[in-house]
Amino acid sequence: PFIRSLERPPLATLAGIGILWLVLTVAFEFGFFHYVGGNSWESLLEQYDVTKGHLWPFVLAAVALAPFAWARRDTSP
């Protein structure tokens, strides 16, 4: 009920939220898995190569587009 009462934010706000989530996710991934996990930068970057079957970039795309999906939700009672 409360969520349905919220107005849809402007597209610029949705884009900003999506970009923020994307940047925070990538920063955490690189920071944690390099400095704590001990992985090399090359092995971390390799996870972005879709030609090798890695799907992580699609997950990041979903994270970035999630605010737009939320804004398109059906608000009918």
Short mmCIF file of N, CA, C and O in Angstrom, two decimals, residues 26-27 29-35 38-48:
data_model
loop_
_atom_site.label_atom_id
_atom_site.label_comp_id
_atom_site.label_asym_id
_atom_site.label_seq_id
_atom_site.Cartn_x
_atom_site.Cartn_y
_atom_site.Cartn_z
N VAL A 26 30.08 -3.01 -8.72
CA VAL A 26 31.38 -3.26 -9.35
C VAL A 26 32.52 -2.89 -8.40
O VAL A 26 33.52 -3.61 -8.29
N ALA A 27 32.37 -1.78 -7.69
CA ALA A 27 33.41 -1.38 -6.74
C ALA A 27 33.57 -2.42 -5.64
O ALA A 27 34.69 -2.77 -5.25
N GLU A 29 32.78 -5.62 -5.88
CA GLU A 29 33.34 -6.84 -6.47
C GLU A 29 34.85 -6.72 -6.64
O GLU A 29 35.59 -7.62 -6.23
N PHE A 30 35.31 -5.65 -7.23
CA PHE A 30 36.74 -5.50 -7.46
C PHE A 30 37.50 -5.30 -6.16
O PHE A 30 38.56 -5.89 -5.96
N GLY A 31 36.97 -4.48 -5.28
CA GLY A 31 37.65 -4.23 -4.02
C GLY A 31 37.74 -5.46 -3.15
O GLY A 31 38.82 -5.84 -2.67
N PHE A 32 36.62 -6.13 -2.95
CA PHE A 32 36.60 -7.29 -2.06
C PHE A 32 37.39 -8.45 -2.64
O PHE A 32 38.24 -9.03 -1.97
N PHE A 33 37.12 -8.78 -3.89
CA PHE A 33 37.75 -9.98 -4.45
C PHE A 33 39.22 -9.77 -4.81
O PHE A 33 39.96 -10.74 -4.95
N HIS A 34 39.65 -8.52 -4.93
CA HIS A 34 41.09 -8.30 -5.17
C HIS A 34 41.84 -8.22 -3.84
O HIS A 34 42.82 -8.93 -3.64
N TYR A 35 41.36 -7.36 -2.94
CA TYR A 35 42.11 -7.11 -1.71
C TYR A 35 41.86 -8.17 -0.64
O TYR A 35 42.76 -8.49 0.12
N GLY A 38 42.22 -11.95 -2.92
CA GLY A 38 43.53 -12.18 -3.49
C GLY A 38 43.54 -12.46 -4.98
O GLY A 38 44.54 -12.92 -5.52
N ASN A 39 42.44 -12.17 -5.67
CA ASN A 39 42.40 -12.40 -7.12
C ASN A 39 43.12 -11.27 -7.85
O ASN A 39 43.13 -10.12 -7.40
N SER A 40 43.70 -11.60 -8.99
CA SER A 40 44.38 -10.58 -9.79
C SER A 40 43.34 -9.74 -10.53
O SER A 40 42.20 -10.16 -10.74
N TRP A 41 43.77 -8.55 -10.94
CA TRP A 41 42.88 -7.68 -11.71
C TRP A 41 42.49 -8.36 -13.02
O TRP A 41 41.35 -8.23 -13.47
N GLU A 42 43.42 -9.08 -13.62
CA GLU A 42 43.15 -9.76 -14.89
C GLU A 42 42.06 -10.82 -14.73
O GLU A 42 41.18 -10.95 -15.59
N SER A 43 42.13 -11.59 -13.65
CA SER A 43 41.11 -12.63 -13.45
C SER A 43 39.75 -12.00 -13.16
O SER A 43 38.72 -12.56 -13.55
N LEU A 44 39.74 -10.86 -12.50
CA LEU A 44 38.47 -10.18 -12.26
C LEU A 44 37.89 -9.62 -13.55
O LEU A 44 36.68 -9.74 -13.80
N LEU A 45 38.72 -9.03 -14.38
CA LEU A 45 38.25 -8.50 -15.66
C LEU A 45 37.78 -9.60 -16.60
O LEU A 45 36.90 -9.39 -17.43
N GLU A 46 38.38 -10.78 -16.47
CA GLU A 46 37.99 -11.90 -17.32
C GLU A 46 36.52 -12.29 -17.12
O GLU A 46 35.89 -12.81 -18.03
N GLN A 47 36.00 -12.03 -15.94
CA GLN A 47 34.61 -12.38 -15.65
C GLN A 47 33.62 -11.54 -16.46
O GLN A 47 32.42 -11.82 -16.46
N TYR A 48 34.09 -10.53 -17.15
CA TYR A 48 33.24 -9.67 -17.97
C TYR A 48 33.22 -10.08 -19.44
O TYR A 48 32.57 -9.43 -20.25
#
